[in-house]
Coordinates of N, CA and C in Angstrom, one line a residue:
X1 N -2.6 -27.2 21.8 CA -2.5 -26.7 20.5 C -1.5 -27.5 19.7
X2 N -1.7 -27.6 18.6 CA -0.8 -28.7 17.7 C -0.7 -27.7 16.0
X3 N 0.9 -27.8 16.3 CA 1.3 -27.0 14.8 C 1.6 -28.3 13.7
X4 N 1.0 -27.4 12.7 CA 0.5 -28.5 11.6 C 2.3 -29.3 11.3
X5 N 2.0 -30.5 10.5 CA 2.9 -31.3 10.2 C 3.5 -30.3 8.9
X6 N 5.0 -31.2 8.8 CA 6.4 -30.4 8.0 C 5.6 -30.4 6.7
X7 N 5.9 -29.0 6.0 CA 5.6 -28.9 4.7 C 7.0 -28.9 4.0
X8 N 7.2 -28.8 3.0 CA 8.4 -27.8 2.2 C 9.1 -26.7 2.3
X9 N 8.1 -26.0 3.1 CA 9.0 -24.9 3.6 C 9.1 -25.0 5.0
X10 N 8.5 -25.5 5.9 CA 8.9 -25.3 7.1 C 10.0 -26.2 7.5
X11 N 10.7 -27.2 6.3 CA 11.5 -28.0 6.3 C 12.3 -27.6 5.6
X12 N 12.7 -26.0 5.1 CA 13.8 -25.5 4.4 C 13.8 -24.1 5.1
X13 N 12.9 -23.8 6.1 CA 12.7 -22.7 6.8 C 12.3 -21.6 6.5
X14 N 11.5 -21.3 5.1 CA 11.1 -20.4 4.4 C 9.9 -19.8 5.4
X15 N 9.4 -18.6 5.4 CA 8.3 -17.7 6.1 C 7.1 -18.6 5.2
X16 N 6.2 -19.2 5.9 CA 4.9 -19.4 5.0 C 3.2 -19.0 5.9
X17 N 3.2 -17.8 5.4 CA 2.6 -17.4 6.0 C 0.7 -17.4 5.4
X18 N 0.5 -16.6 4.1 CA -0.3 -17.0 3.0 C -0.4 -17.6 2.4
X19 N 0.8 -17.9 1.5 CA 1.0 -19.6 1.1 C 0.5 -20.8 1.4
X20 N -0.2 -21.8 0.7 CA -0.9 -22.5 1.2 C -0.3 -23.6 0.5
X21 N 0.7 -24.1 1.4 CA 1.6 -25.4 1.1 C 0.5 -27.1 1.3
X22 N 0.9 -27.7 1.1 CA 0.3 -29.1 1.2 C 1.5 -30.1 2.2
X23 N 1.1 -30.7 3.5 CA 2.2 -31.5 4.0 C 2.9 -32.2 2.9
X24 N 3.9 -32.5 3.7 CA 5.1 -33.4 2.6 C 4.6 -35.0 3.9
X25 N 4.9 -35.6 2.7 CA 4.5 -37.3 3.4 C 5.1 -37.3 5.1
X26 N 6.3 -36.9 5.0 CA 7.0 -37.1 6.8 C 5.5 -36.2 7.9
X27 N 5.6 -35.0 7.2 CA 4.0 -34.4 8.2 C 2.6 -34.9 8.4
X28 N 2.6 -35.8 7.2 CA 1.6 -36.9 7.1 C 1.2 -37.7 8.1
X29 N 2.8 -38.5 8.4 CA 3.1 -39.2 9.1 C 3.1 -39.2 10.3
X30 N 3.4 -38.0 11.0 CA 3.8 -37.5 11.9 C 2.5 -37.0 12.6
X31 N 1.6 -36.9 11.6 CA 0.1 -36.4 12.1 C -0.5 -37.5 12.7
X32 N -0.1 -38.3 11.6 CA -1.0 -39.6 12.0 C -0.6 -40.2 13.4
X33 N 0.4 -40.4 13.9 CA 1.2 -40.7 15.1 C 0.5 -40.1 16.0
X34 N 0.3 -38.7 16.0 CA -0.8 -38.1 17.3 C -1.7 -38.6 18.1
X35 N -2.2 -39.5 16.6 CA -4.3 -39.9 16.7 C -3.9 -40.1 18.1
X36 N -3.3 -41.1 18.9 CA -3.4 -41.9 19.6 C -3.6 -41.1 21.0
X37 N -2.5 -40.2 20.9 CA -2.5 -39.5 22.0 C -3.5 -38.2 22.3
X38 N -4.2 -37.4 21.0 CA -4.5 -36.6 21.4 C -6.3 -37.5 21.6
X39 N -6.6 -38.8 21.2 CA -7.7 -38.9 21.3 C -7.9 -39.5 22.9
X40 N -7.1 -39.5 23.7 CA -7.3 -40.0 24.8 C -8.0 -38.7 25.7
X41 N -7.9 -37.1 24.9 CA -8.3 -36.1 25.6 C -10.1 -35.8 25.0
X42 N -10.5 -35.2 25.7 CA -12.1 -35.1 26.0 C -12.1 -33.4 25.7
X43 N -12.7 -33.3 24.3 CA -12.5 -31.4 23.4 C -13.7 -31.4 23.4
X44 N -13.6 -30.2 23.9 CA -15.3 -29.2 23.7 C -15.1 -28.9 22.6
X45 N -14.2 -28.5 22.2 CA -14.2 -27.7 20.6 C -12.5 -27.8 19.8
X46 N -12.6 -28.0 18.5 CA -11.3 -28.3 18.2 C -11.6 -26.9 16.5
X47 N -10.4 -26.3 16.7 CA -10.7 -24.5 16.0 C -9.9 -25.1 15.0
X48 N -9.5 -24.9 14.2 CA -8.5 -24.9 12.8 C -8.0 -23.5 12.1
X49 N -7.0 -23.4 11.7 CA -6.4 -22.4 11.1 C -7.4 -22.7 9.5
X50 N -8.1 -21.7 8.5 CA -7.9 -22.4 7.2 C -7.7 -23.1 6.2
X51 N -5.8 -22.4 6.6 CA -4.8 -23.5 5.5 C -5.1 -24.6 5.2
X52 N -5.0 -25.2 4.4 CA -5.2 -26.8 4.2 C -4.1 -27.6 5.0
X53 N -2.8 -26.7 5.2 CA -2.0 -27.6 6.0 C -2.0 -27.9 7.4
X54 N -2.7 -27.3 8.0 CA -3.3 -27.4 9.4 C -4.9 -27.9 9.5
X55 N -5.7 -27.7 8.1 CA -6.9 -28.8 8.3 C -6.6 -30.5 8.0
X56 N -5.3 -30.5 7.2 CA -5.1 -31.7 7.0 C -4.6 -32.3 8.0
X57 N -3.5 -31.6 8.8 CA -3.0 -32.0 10.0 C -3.8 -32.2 11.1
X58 N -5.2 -31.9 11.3 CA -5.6 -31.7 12.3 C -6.7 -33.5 11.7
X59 N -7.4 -33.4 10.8 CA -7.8 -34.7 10.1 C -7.0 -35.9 10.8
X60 N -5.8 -35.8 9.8 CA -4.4 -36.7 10.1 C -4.4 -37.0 11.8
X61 N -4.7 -36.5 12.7 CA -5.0 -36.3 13.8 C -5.5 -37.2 14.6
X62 N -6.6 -37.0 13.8 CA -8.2 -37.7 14.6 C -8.8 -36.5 15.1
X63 N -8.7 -35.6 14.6 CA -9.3 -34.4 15.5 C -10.4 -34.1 14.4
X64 N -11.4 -33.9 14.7 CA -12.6 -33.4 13.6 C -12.9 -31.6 14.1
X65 N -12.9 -31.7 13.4 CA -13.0 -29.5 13.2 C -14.5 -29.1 13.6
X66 N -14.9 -28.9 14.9 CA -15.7 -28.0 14.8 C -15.9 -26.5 14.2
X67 N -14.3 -25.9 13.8 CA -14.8 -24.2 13.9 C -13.3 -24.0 13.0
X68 N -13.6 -23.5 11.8 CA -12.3 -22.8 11.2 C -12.1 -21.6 11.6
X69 N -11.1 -21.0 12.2 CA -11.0 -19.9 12.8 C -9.9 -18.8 11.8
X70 N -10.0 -17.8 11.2 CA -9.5 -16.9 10.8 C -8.4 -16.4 11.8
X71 N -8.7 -15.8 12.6 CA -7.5 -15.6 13.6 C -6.6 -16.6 14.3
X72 N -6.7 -18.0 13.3 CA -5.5 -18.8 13.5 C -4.6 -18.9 12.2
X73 N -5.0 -18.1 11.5 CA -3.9 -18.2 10.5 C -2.4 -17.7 10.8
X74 N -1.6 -18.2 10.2 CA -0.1 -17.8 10.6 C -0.1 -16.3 10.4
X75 N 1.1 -15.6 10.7 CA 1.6 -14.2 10.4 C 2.0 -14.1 9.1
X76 N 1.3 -13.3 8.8 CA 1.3 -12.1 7.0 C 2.7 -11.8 7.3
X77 N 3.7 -12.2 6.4 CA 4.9 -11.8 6.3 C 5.6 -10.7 5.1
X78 N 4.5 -10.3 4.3 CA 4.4 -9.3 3.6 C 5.1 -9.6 2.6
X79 N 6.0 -9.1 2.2 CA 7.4 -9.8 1.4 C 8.0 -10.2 1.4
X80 N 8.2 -10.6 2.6 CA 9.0 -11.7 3.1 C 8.6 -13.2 3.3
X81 N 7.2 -13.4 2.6 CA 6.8 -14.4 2.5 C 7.5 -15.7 1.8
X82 N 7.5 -16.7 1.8 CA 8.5 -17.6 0.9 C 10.1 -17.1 1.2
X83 N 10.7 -16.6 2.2 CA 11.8 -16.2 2.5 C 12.6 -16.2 3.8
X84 N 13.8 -17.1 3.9 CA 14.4 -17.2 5.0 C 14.5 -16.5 5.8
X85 N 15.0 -16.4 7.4 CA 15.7 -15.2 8.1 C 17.0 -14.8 7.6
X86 N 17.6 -16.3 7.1 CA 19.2 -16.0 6.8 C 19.4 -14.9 5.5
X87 N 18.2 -15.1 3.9 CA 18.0 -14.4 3.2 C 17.5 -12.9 3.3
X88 N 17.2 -13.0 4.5 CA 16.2 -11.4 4.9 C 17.6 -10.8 5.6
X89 N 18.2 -11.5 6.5 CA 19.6 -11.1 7.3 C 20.8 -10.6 6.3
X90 N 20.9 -11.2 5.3 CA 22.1 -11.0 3.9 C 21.4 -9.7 3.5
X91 N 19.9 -9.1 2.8 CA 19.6 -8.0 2.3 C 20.0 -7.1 3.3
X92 N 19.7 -7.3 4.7 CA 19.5 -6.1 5.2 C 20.8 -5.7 5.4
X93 N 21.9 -6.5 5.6 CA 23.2 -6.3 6.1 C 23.0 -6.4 7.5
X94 N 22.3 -7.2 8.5 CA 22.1 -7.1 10.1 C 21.7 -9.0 10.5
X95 N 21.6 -8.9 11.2 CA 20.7 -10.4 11.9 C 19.7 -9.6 11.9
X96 N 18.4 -10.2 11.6 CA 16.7 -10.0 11.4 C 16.0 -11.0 11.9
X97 N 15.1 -10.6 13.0 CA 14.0 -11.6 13.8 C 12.5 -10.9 13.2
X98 N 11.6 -12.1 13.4 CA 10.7 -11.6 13.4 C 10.1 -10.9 14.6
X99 N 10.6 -11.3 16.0 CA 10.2 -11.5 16.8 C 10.7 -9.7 17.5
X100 N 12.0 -9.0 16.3 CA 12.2 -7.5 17.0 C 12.1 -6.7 15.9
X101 N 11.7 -7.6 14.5 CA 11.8 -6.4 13.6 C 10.4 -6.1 12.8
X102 N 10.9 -5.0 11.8 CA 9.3 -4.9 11.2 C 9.3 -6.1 10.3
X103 N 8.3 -6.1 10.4 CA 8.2 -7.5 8.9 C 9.0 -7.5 7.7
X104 N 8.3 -5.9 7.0 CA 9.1 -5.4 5.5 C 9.2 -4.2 6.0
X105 N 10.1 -3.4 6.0 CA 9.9 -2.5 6.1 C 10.2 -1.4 5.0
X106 N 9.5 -0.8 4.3 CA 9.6 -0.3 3.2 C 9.2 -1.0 1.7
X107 N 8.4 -1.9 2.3 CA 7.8 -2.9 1.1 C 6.1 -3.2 1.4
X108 N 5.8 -4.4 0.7 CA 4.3 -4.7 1.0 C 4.4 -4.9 2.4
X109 N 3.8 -4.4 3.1 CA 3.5 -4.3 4.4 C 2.8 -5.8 4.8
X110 N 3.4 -6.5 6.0 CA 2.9 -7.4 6.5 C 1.8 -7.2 8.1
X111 N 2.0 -8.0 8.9 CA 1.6 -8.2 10.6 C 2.5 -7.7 11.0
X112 N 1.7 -6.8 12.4 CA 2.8 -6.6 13.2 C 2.6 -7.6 14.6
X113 N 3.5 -7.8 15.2 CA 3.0 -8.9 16.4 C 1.9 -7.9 17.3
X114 N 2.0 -6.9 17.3 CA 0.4 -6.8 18.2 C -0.8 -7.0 17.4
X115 N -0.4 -7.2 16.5 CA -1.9 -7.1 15.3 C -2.2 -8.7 16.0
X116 N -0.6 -9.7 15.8 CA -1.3 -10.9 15.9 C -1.4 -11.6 17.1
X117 N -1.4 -10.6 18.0 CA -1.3 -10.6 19.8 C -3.3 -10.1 19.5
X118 N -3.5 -9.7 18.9 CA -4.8 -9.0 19.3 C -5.8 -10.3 18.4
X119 N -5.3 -10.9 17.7 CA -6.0 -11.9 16.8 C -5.9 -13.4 18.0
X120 N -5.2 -13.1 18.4 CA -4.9 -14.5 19.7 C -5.4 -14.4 20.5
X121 N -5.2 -12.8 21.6 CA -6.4 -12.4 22.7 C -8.1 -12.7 22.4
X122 N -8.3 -12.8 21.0 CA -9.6 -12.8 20.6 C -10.0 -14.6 21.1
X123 N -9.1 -15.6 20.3 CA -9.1 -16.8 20.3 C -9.1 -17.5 21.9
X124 N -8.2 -16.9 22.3 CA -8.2 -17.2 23.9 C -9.7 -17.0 24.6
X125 N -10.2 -15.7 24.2 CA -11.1 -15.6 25.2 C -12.4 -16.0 24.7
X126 N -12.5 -16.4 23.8 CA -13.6 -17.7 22.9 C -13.1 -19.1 23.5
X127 N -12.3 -18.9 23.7 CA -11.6 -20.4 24.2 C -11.5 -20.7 26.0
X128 N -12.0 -19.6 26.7 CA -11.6 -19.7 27.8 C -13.5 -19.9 27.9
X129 N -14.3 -19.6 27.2 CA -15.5 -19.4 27.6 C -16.2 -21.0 27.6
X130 N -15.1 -22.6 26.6 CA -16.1 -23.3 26.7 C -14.9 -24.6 27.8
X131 N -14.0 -23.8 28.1 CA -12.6 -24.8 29.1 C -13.6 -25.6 30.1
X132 N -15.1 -25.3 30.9 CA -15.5 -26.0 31.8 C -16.0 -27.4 31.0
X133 N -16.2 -27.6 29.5 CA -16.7 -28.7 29.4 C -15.3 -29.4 28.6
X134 N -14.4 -29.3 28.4 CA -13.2 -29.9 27.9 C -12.2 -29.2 27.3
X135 N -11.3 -29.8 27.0 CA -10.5 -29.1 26.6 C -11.0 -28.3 24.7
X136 N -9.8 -27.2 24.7 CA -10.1 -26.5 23.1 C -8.5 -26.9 22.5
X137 N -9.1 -27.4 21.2 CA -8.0 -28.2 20.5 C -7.8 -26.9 19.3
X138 N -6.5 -26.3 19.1 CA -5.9 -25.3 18.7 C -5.5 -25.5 16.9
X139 N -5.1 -25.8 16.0 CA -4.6 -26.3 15.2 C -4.1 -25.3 13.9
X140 N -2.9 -24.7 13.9 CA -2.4 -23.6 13.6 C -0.9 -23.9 13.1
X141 N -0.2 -23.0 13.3 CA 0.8 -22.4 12.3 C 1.9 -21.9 13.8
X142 N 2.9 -22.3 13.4 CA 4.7 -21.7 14.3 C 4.0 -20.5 14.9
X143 N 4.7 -19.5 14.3 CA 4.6 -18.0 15.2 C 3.0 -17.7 15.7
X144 N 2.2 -18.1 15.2 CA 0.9 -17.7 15.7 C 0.2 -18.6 16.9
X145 N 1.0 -19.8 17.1 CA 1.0 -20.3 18.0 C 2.0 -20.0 19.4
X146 N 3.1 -19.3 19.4 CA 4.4 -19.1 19.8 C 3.3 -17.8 20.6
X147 N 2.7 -17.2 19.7 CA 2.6 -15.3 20.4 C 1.4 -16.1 21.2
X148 N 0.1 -16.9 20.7 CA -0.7 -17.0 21.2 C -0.3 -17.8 22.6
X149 N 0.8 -18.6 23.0 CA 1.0 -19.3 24.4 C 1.5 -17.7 25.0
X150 N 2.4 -17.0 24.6 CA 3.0 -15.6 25.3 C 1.5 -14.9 26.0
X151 N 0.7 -15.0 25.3 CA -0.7 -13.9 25.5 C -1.0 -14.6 26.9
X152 N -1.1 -16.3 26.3 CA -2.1 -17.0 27.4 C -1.4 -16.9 29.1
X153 N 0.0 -16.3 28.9 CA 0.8 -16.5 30.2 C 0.9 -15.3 30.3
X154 N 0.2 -14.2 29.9 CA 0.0 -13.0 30.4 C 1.6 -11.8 29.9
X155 N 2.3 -12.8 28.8 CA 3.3 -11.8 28.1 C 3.1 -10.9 26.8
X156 N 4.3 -10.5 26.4 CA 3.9 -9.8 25.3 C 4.0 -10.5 24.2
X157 N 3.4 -9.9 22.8 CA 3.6 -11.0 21.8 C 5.0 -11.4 21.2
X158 N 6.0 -10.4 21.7 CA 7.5 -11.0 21.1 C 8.0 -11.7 21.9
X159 N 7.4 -12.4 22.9 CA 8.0 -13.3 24.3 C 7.2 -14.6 23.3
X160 N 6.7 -14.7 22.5 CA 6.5 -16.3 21.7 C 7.8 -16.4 20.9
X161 N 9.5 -15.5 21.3 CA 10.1 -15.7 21.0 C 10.9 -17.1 21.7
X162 N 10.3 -17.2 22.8 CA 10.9 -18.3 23.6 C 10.9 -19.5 23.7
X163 N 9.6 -19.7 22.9 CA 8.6 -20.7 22.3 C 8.7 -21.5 21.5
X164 N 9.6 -22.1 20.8 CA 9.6 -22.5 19.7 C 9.2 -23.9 19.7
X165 N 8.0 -24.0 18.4 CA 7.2 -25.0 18.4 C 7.9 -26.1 17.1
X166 N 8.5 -27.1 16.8 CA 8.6 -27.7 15.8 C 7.4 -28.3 14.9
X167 N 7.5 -28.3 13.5 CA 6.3 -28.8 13.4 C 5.8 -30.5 13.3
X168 N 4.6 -30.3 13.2 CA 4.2 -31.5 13.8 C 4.5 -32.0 15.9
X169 N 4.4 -30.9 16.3 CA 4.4 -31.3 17.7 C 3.4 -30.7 18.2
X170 N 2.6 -30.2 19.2 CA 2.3 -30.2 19.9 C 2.3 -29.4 21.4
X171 N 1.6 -28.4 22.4 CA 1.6 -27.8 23.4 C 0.1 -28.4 23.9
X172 N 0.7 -28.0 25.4 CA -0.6 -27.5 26.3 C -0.6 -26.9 27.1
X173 N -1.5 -25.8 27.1 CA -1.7 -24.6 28.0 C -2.9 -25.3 29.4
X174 N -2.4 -24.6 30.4 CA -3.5 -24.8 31.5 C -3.3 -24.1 32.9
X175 N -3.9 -24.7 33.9 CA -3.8 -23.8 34.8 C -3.0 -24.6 36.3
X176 N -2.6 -23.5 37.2 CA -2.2 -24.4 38.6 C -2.5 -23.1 39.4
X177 N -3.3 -23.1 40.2 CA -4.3 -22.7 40.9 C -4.7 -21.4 40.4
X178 N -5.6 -21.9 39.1 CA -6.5 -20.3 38.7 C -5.7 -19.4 38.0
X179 N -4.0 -19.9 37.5 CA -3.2 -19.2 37.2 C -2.8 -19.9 35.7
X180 N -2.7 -19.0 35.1 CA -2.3 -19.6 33.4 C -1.5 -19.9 33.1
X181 N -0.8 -21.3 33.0 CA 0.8 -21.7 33.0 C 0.5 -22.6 31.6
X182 N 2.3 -23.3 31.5 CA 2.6 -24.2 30.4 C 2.7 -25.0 31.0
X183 N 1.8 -26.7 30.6 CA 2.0 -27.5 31.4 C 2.5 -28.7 30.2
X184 N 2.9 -28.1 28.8 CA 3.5 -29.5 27.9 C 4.3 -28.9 26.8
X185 N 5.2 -28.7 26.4 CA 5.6 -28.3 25.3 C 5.8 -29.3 24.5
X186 N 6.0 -28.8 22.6 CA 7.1 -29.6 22.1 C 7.0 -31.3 22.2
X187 N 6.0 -31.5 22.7 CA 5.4 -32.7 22.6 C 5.1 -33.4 21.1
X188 N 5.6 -34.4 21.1 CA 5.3 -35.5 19.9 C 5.1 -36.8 20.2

């Protein structure tokens, strides 16, 4: 699975969740650098988030899109969209995660991580159905990638706290004997 290249906000750390940013040249860049390595792997199917910044990244790639997938869109951040932890941590008066709190609580309602535990379990098991003829090429967004490795290793969705994917890098999920492990992180 490969999280799309740096936008503007994931390089100022803003929530972009709906927002549909366009890479900044460095993510560009940074996509392009992949081609090499991810074309040496053999995809039965390569899914895409939407966004344009994960269809672009996945192009930028070498990866050609079989399947835009809805349930790789990032986490609906409600109103907290366009908005730091550190900015959400000053309103509340507390330290704020996404990963233990509500999104908004008392505002436009966002995702909750089982919503987007249940949108991943879906992706996985469309994904586990075509693994005998090659690998499935992922191409998505930070936290929705983060919950979807927690799912695939049989945790809960706030254990993609542990996960943290930079963008423009890179995971691989797979197995060691019949068992669902992480066999690459954070890769660039």
């Amino acid at each position: 699975m490969l999280r799309h290249g740096e936008t503007e906000w994931s390089l100022s750390g803003q929530h972009t969740g709906v927002t549909d940013l366009p890479l900044l040249p460095e993510g560009e860049r940074r996509a392009r650098e992949l081609a090499p390595v991810l074309g040496r792997r053999r995809f039965a199917a390569v899914w895409v988030s939407p966004r344009e910044r994960a269809r672009r990244t996945a192009e930028l790639a070498g990866l050609t899109a079989t399947g835009v997938d809805e349930d790789l869109v990032e986490l609906d951040y409600g109103g907290y969209e366009g908005r730091t932890t550190a900015e959400i941590s000053e309103e509340l008066g507390r330290p704020w995660s996404v990963w233990r709190d509500p999104v908004v609580p008392g505002r436009t309602p966002g995702e909750t991580l089982a919503d987007v535990g249940r949108r991943v379990d879906r992706v996985l098991g469309r994904a586990r159905e075509l693994l005998d003829g090659g690998d499935v090429a992922l191409v998505a967004h930070g936290h929705v990638l983060r919950v979807l490795t927690a799912r695939w290793l049989g945790l809960e969705p706030e254990a993609g706290a542990l996960f943290a994917l930079p963008a423009g890098a890179y995971g691989v999920l797979g197995h060691e004997h019949s068992r669902p492990v992480l066999t690459g992180w954070g890769l660039d």
